[in-house]
mmCIF file with all atom_site columns, C-alpha atoms in Angstrom:
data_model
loop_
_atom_site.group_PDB
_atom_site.id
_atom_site.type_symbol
_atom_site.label_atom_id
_atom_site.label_alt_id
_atom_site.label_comp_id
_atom_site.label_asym_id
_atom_site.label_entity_id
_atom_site.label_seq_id
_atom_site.pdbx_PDB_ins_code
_atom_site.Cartn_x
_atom_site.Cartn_y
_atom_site.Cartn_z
_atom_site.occupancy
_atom_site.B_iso_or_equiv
_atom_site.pdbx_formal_charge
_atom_site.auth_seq_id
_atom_site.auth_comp_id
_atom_site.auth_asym_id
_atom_site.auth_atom_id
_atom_site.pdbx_PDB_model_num
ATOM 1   C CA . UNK D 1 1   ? 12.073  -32.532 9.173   1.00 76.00 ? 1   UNK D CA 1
ATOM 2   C CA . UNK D 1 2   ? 12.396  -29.312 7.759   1.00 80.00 ? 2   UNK D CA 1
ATOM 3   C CA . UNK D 1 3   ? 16.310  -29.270 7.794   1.00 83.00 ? 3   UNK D CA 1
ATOM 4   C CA . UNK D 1 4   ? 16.347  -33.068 6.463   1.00 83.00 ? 4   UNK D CA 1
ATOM 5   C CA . UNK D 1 5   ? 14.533  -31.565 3.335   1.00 82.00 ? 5   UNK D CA 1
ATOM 6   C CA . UNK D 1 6   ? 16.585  -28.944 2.972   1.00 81.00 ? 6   UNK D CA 1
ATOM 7   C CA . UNK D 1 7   ? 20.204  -30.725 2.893   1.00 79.00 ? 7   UNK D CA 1
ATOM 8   C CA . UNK D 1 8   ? 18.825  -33.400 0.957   1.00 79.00 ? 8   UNK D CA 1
ATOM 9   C CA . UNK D 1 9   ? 17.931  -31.070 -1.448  1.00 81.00 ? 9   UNK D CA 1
ATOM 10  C CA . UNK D 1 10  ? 20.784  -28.830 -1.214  1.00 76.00 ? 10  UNK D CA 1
ATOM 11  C CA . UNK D 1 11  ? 23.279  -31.724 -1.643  1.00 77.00 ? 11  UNK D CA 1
ATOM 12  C CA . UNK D 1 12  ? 21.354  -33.419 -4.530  1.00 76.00 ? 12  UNK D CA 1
ATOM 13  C CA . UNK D 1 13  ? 20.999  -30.090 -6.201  1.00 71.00 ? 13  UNK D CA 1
ATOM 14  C CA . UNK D 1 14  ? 24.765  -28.989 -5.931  1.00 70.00 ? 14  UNK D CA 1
ATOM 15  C CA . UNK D 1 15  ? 25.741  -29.078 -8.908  1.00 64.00 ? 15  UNK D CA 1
ATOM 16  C CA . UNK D 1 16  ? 22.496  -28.667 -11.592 1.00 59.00 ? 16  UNK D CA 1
ATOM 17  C CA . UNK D 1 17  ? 20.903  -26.395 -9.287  1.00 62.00 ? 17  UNK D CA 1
ATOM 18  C CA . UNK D 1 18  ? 22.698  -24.497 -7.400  1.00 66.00 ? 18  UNK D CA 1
ATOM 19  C CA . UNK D 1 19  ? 26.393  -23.983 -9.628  1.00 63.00 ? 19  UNK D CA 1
ATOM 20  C CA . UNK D 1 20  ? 24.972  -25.164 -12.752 1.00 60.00 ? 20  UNK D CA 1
ATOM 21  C CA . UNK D 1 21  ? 23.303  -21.585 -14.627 1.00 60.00 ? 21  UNK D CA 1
ATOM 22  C CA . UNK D 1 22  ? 23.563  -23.568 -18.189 1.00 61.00 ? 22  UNK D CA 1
ATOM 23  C CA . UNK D 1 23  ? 19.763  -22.532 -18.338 1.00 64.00 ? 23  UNK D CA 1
ATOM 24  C CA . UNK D 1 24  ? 19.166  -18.653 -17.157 1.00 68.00 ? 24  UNK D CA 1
ATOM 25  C CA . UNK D 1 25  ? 15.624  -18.123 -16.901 1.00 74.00 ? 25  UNK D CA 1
ATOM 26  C CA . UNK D 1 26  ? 14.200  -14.526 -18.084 1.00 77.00 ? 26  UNK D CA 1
ATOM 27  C CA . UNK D 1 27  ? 11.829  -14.003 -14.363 1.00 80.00 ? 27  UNK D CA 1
ATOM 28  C CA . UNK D 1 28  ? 14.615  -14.770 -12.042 1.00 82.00 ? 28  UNK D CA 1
ATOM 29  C CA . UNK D 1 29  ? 16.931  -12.476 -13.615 1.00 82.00 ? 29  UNK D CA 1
ATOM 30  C CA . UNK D 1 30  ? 14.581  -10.278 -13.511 1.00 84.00 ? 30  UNK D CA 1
ATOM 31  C CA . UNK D 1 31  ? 13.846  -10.349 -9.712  1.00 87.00 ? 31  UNK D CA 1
ATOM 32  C CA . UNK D 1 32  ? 17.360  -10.284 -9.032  1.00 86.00 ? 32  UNK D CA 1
ATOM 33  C CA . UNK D 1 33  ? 17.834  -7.348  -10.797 1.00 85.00 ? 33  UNK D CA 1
ATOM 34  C CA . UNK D 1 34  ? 14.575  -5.903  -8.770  1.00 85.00 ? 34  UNK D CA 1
ATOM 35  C CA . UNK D 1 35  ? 16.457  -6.645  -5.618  1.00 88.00 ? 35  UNK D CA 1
ATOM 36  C CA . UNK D 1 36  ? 19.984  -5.216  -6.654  1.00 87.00 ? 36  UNK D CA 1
ATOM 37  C CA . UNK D 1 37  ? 17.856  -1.869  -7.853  1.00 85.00 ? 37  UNK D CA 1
ATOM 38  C CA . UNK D 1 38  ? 16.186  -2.277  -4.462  1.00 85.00 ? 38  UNK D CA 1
ATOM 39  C CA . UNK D 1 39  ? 19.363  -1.804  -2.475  1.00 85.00 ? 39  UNK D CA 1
ATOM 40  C CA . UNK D 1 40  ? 21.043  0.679   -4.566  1.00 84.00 ? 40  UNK D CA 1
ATOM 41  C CA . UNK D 1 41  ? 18.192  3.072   -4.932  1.00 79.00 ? 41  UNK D CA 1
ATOM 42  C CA . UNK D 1 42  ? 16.998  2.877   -0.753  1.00 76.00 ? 42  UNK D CA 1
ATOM 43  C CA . UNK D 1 43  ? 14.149  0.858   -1.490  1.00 76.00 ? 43  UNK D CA 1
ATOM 44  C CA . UNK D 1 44  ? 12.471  2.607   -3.861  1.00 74.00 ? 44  UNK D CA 1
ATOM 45  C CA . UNK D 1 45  ? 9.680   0.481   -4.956  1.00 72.00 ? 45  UNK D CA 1
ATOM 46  C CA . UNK D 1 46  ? 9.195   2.365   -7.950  1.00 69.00 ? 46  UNK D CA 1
ATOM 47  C CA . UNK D 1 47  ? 12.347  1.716   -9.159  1.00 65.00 ? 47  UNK D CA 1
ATOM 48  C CA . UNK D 1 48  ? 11.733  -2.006  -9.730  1.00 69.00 ? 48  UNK D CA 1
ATOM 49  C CA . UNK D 1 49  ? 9.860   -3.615  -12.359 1.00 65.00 ? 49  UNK D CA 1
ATOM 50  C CA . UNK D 1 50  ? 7.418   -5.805  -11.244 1.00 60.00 ? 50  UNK D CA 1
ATOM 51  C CA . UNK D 1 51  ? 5.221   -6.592  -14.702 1.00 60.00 ? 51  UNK D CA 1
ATOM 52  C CA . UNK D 1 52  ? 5.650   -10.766 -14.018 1.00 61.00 ? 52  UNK D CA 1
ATOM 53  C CA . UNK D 1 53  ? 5.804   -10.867 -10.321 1.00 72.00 ? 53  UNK D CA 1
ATOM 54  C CA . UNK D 1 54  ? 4.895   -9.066  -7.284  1.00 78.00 ? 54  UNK D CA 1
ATOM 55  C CA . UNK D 1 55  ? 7.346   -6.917  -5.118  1.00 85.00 ? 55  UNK D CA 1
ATOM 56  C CA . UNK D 1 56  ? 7.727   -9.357  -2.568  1.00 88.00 ? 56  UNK D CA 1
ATOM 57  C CA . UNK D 1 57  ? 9.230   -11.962 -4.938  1.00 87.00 ? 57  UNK D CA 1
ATOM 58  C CA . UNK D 1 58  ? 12.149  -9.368  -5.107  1.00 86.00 ? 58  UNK D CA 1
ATOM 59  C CA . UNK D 1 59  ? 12.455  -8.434  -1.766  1.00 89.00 ? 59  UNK D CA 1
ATOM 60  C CA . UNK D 1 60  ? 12.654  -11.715 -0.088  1.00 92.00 ? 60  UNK D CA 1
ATOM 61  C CA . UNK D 1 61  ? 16.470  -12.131 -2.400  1.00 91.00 ? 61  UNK D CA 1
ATOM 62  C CA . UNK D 1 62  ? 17.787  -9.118  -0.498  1.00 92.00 ? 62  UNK D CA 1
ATOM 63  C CA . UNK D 1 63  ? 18.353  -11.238 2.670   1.00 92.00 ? 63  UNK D CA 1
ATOM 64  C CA . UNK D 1 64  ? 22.359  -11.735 1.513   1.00 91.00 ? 64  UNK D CA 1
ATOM 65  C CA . UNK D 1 65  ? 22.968  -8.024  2.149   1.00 88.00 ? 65  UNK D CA 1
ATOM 66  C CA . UNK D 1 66  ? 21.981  -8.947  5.535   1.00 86.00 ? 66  UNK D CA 1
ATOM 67  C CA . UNK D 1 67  ? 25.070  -10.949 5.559   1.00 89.00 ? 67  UNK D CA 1
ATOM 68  C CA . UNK D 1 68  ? 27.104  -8.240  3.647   1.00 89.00 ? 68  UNK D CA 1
ATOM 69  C CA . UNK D 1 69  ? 27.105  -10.517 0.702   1.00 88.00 ? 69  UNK D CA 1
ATOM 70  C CA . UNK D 1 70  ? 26.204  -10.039 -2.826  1.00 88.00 ? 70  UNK D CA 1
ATOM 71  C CA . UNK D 1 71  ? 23.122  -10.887 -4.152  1.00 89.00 ? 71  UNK D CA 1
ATOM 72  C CA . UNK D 1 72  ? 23.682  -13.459 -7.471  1.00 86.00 ? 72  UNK D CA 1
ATOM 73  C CA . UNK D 1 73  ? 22.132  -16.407 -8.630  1.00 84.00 ? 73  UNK D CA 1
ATOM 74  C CA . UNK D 1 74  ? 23.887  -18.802 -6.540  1.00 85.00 ? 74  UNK D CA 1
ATOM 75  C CA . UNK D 1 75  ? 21.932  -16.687 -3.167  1.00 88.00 ? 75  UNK D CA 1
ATOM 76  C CA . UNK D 1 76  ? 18.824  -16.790 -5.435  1.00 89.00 ? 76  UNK D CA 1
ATOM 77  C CA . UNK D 1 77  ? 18.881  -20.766 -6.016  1.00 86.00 ? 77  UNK D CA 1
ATOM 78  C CA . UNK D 1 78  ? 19.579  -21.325 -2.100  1.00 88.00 ? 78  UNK D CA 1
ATOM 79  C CA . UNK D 1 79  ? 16.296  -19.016 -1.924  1.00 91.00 ? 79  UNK D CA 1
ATOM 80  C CA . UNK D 1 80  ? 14.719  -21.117 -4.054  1.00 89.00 ? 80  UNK D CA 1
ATOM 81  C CA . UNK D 1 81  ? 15.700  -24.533 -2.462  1.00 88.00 ? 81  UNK D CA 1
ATOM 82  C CA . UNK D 1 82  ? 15.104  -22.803 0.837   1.00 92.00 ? 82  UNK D CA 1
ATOM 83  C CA . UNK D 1 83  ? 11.422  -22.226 -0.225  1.00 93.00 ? 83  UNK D CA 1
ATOM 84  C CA . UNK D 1 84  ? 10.538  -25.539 -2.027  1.00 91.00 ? 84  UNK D CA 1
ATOM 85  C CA . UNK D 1 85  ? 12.022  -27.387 1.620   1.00 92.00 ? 85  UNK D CA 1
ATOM 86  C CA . UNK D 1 86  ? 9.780   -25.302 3.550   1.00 94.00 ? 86  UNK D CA 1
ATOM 87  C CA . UNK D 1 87  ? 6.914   -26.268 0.853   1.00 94.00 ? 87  UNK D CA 1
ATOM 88  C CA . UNK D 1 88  ? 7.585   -29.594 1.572   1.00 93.00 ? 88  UNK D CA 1
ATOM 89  C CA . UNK D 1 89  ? 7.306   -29.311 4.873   1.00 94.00 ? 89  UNK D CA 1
ATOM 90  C CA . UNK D 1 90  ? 4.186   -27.635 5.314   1.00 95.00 ? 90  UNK D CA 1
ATOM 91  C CA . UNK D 1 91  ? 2.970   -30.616 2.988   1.00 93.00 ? 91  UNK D CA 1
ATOM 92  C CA . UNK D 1 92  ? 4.792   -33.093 5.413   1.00 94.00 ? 92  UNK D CA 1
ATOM 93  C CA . UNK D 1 93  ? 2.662   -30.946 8.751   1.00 93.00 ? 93  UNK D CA 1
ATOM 94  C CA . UNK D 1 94  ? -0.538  -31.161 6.884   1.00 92.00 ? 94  UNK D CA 1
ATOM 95  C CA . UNK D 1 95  ? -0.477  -34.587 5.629   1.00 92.00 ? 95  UNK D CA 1
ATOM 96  C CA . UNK D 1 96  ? 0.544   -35.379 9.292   1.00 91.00 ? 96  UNK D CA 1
ATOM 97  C CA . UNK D 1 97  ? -2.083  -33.763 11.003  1.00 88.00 ? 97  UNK D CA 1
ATOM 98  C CA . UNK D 1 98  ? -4.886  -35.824 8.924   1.00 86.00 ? 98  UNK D CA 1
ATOM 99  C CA . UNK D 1 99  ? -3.052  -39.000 8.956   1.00 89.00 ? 99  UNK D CA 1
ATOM 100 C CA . UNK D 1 100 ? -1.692  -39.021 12.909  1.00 87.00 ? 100 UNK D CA 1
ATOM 101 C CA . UNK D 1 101 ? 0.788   -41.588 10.763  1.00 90.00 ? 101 UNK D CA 1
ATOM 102 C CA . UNK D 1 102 ? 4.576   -40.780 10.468  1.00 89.00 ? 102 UNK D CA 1
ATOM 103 C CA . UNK D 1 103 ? 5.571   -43.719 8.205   1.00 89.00 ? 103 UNK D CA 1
ATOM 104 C CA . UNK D 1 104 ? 2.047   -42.988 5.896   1.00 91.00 ? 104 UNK D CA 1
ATOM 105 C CA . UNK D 1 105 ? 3.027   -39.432 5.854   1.00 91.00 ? 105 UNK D CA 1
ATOM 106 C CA . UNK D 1 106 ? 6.558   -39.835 4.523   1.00 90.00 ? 106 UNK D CA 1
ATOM 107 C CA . UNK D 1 107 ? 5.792   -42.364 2.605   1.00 91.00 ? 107 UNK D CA 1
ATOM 108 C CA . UNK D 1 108 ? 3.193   -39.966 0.489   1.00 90.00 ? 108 UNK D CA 1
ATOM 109 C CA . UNK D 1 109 ? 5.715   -36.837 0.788   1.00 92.00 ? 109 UNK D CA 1
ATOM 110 C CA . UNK D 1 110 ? 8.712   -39.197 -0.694  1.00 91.00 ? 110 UNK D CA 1
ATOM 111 C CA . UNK D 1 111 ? 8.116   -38.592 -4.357  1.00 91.00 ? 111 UNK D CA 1
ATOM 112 C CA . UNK D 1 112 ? 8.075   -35.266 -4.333  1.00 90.00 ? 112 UNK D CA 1
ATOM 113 C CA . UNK D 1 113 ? 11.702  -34.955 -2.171  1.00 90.00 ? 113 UNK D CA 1
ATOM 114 C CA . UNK D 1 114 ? 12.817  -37.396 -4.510  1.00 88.00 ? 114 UNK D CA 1
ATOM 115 C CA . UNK D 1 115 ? 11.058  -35.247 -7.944  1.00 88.00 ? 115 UNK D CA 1
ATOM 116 C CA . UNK D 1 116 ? 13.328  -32.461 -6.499  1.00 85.00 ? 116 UNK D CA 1
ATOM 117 C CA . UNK D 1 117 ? 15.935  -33.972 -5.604  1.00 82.00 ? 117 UNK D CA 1
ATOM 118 C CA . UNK D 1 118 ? 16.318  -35.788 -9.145  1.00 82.00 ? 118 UNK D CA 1
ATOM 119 C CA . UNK D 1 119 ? 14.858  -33.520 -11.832 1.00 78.00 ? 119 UNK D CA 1
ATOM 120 C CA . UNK D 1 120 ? 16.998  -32.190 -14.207 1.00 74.00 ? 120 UNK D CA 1
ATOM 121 C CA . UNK D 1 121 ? 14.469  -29.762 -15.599 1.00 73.00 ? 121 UNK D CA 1
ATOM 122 C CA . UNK D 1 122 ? 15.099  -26.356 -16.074 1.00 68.00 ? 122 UNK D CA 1
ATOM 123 C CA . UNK D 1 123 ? 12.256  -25.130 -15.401 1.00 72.00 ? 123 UNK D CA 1
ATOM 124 C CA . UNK D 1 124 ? 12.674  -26.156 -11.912 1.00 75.00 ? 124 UNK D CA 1
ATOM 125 C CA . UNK D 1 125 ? 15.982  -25.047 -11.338 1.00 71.00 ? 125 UNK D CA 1
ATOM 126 C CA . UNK D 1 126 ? 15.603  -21.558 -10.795 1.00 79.00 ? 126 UNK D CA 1
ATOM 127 C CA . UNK D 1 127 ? 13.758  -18.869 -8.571  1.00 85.00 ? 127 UNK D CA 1
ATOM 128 C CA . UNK D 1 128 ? 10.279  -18.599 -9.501  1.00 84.00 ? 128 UNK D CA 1
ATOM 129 C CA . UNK D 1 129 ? 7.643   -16.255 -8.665  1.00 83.00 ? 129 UNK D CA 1
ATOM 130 C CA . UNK D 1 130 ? 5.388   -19.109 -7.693  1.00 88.00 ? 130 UNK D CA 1
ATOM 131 C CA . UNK D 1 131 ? 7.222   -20.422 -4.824  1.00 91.00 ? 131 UNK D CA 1
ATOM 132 C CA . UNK D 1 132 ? 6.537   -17.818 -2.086  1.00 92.00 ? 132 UNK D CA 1
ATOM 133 C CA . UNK D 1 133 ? 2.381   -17.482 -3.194  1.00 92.00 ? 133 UNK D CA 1
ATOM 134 C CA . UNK D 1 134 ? 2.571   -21.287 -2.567  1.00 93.00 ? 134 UNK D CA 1
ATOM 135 C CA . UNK D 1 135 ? 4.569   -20.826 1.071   1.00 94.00 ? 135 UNK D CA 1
ATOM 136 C CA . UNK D 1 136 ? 1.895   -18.121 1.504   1.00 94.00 ? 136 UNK D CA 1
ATOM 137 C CA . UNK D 1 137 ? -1.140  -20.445 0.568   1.00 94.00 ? 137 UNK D CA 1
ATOM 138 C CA . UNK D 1 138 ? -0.053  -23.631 2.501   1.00 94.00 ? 138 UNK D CA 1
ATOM 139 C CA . UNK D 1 139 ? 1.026   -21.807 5.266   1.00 94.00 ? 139 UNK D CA 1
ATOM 140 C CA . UNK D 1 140 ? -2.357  -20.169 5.875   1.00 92.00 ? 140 UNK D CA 1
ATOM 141 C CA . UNK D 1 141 ? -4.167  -23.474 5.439   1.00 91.00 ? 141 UNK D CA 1
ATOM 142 C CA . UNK D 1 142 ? -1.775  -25.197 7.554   1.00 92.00 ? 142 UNK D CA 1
ATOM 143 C CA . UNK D 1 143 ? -3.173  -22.390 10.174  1.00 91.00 ? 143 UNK D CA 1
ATOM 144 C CA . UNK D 1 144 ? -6.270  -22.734 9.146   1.00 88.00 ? 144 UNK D CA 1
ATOM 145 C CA . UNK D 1 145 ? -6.222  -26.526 10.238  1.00 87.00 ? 145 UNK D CA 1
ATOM 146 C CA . UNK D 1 146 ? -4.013  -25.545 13.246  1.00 86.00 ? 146 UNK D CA 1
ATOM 147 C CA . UNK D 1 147 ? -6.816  -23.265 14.706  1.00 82.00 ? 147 UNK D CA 1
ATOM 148 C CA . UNK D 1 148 ? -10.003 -24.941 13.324  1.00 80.00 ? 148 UNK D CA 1
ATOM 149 C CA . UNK D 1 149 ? -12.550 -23.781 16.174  1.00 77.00 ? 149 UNK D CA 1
ATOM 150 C CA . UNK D 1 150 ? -11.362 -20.332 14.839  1.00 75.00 ? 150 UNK D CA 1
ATOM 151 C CA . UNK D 1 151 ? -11.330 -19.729 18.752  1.00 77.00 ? 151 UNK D CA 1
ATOM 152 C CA . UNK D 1 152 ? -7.674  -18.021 18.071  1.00 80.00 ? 152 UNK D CA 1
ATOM 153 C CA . UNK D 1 153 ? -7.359  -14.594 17.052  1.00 79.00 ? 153 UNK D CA 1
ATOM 154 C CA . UNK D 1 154 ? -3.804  -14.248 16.665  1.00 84.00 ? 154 UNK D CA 1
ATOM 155 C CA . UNK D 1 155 ? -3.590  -16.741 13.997  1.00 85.00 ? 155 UNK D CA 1
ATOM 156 C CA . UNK D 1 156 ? -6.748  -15.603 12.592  1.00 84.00 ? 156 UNK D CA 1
ATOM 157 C CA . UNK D 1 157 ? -4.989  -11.988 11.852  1.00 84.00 ? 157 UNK D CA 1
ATOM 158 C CA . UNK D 1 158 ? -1.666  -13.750 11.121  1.00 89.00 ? 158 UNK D CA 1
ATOM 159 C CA . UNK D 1 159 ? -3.713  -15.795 8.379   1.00 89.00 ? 159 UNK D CA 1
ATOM 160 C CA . UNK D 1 160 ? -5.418  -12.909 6.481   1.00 86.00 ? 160 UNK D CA 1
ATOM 161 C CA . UNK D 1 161 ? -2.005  -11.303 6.726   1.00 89.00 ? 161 UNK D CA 1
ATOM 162 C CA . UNK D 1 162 ? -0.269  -14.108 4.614   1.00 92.00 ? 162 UNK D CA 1
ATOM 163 C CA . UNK D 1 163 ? -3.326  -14.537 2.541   1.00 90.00 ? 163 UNK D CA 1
ATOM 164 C CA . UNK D 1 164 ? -3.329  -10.388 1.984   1.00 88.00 ? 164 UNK D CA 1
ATOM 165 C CA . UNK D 1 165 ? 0.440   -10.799 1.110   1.00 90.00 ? 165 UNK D CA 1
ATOM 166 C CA . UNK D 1 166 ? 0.279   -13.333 -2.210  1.00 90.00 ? 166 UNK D CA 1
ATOM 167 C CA . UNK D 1 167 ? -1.892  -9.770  -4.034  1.00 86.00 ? 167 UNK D CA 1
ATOM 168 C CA . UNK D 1 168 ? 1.897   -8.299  -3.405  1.00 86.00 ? 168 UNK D CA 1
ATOM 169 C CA . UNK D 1 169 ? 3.641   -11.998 -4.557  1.00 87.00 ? 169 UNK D CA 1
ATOM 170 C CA . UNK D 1 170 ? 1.804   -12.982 -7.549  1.00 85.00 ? 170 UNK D CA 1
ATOM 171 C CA . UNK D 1 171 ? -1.281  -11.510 -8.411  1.00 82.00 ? 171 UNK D CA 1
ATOM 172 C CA . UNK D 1 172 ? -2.516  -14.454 -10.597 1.00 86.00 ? 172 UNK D CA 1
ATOM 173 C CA . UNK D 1 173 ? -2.375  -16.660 -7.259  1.00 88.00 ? 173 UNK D CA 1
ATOM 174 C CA . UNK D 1 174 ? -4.543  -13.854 -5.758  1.00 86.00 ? 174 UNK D CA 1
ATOM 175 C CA . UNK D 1 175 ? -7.903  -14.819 -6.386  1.00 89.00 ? 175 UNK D CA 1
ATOM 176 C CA . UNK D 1 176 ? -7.027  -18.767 -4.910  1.00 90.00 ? 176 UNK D CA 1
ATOM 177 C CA . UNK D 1 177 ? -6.215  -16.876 -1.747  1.00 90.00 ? 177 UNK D CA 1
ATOM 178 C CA . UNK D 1 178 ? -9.381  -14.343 -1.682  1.00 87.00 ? 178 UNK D CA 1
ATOM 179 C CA . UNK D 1 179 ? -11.376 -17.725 -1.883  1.00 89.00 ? 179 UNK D CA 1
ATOM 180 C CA . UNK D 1 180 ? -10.239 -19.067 0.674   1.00 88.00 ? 180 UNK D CA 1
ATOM 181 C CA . UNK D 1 181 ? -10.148 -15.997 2.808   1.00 86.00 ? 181 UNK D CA 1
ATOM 182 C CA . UNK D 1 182 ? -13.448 -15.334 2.048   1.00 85.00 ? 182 UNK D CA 1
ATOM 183 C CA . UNK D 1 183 ? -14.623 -19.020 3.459   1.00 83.00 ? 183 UNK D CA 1
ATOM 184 C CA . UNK D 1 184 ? -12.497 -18.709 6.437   1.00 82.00 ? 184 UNK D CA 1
ATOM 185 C CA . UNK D 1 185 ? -14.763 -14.993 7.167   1.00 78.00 ? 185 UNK D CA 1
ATOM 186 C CA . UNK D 1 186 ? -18.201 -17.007 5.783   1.00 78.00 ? 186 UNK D CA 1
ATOM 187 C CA . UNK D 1 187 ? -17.194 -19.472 8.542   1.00 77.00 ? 187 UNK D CA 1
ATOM 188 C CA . UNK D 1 188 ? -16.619 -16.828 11.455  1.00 75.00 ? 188 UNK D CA 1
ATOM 189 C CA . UNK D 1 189 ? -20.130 -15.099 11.026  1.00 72.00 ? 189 UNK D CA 1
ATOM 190 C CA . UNK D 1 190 ? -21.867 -18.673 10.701  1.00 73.00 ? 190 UNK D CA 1
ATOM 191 C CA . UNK D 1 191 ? -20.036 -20.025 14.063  1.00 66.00 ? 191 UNK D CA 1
ATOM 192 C CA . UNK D 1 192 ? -20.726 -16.506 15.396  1.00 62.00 ? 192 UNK D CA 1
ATOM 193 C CA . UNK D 1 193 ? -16.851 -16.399 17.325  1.00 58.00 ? 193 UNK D CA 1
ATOM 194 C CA . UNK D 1 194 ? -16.508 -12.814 17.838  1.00 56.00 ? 194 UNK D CA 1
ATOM 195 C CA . UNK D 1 195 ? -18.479 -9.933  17.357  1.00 54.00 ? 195 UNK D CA 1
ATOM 196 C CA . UNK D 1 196 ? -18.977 -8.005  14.212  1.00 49.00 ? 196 UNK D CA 1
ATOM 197 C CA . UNK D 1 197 ? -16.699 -5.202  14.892  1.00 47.00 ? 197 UNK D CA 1
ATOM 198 C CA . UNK D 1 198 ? -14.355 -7.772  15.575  1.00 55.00 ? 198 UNK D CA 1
ATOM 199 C CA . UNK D 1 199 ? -14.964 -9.557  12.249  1.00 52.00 ? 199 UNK D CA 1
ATOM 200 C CA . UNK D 1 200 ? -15.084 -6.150  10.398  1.00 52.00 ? 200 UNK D CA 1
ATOM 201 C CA . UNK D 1 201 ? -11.381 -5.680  11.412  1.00 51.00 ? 201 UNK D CA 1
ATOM 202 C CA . UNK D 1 202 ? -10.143 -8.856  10.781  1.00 53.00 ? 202 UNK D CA 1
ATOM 203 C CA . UNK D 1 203 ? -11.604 -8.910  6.994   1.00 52.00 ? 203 UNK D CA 1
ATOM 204 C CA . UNK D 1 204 ? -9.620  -5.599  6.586   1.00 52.00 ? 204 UNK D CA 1
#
């Protein structure tokens, strides 16, 4: 499902979204930048300016030099649709897992592939600093549903991780995430699944 969301977006979006940079928005050139800076100066994190977004914002648009490719808007905007199909997804996984219902699940997740594949606003045709706090959110609920007799560990650690990560992403999302982490350790000492040393570690 993932890579249906993601070629319906990209070919929807091909022209306003990902060749169309009519509209240039202030925060995405400024995380590009962040990344270019990145790679020229060795990764010198205090090199970038991060006053509207986290670091991690700019480091996840270095993945073209991977590639040996530049990084521009054009890699930006595919980082961008890459995230909102993976947003979707996770919506499409949770959704699922309450309803059990395939055709009940798509038909709820429809308007929003179709909001983003139609939408001709511009403030949704850029990279923004909120999509990877909300890949970081729904992911960790997702787990959180995944693994709810908390019996797990691995996940458990994997899910404070990706909570601990949006304070690096975007700080406003921060305390959304410190809620919920600090319901998900609330539930471990009331279920009493591992011992307090264990517990201790985890919450660091």
């Amino acid at each position: 499902m993932f890579l249906v969301f993601l070629i319906i977006l990209i070919i929807s979006r091909s022209n306003s979204y990902l060749l169309g940079f009519q509209n240039l928005n202030p925060d995405e050139t400024q995380m590009i930048s962040n990344a270019i800076n990145l790679v020229n100066k060795n990764f010198n994190i205090a090199e970038i300016d991060s006053t509207t977004s986290g670091i991690l914002n700019s480091v996840i648009l270095i993945w073209p030099k991977i590639l040996n490719l530049d990084i521009t808007y054009f890699s930006a905007r595919l980082t961008a649709i890459f995230l909102i199909s993976y947003i979707i997804y996770i919506i499409f996984k949770i959704i699922h897992l309450q309803t059990k219902n395939f055709k009940i699940t798509t038909f709820i997740i429809a308007p929003i592939v179709i909001f983003f594949s139609l939408t001709k606003d511009p403030d949704f045709s850029h990279y923004s600093g909120e999509l990877l706090s909300t890949t970081l959110l729904l992911t960790s609920y997702w787990l959180i549903l995944k693994n709810k007799d908390y019996s797990n560990l691995i996940l458990l650690i994997i899910t404070s991780l990706l909570l601990g990560m949006v304070f690096i992403s975007k700080i406003q999302f921060f305390p959304v995430a410190s809620v919920i982490f600090l319901i998900l350790t609330y539930e471990l000492i009331l279920r009493k699944k591992f011992d307090f040393l264990t517990i201790c570690f985890f919450s660091f």
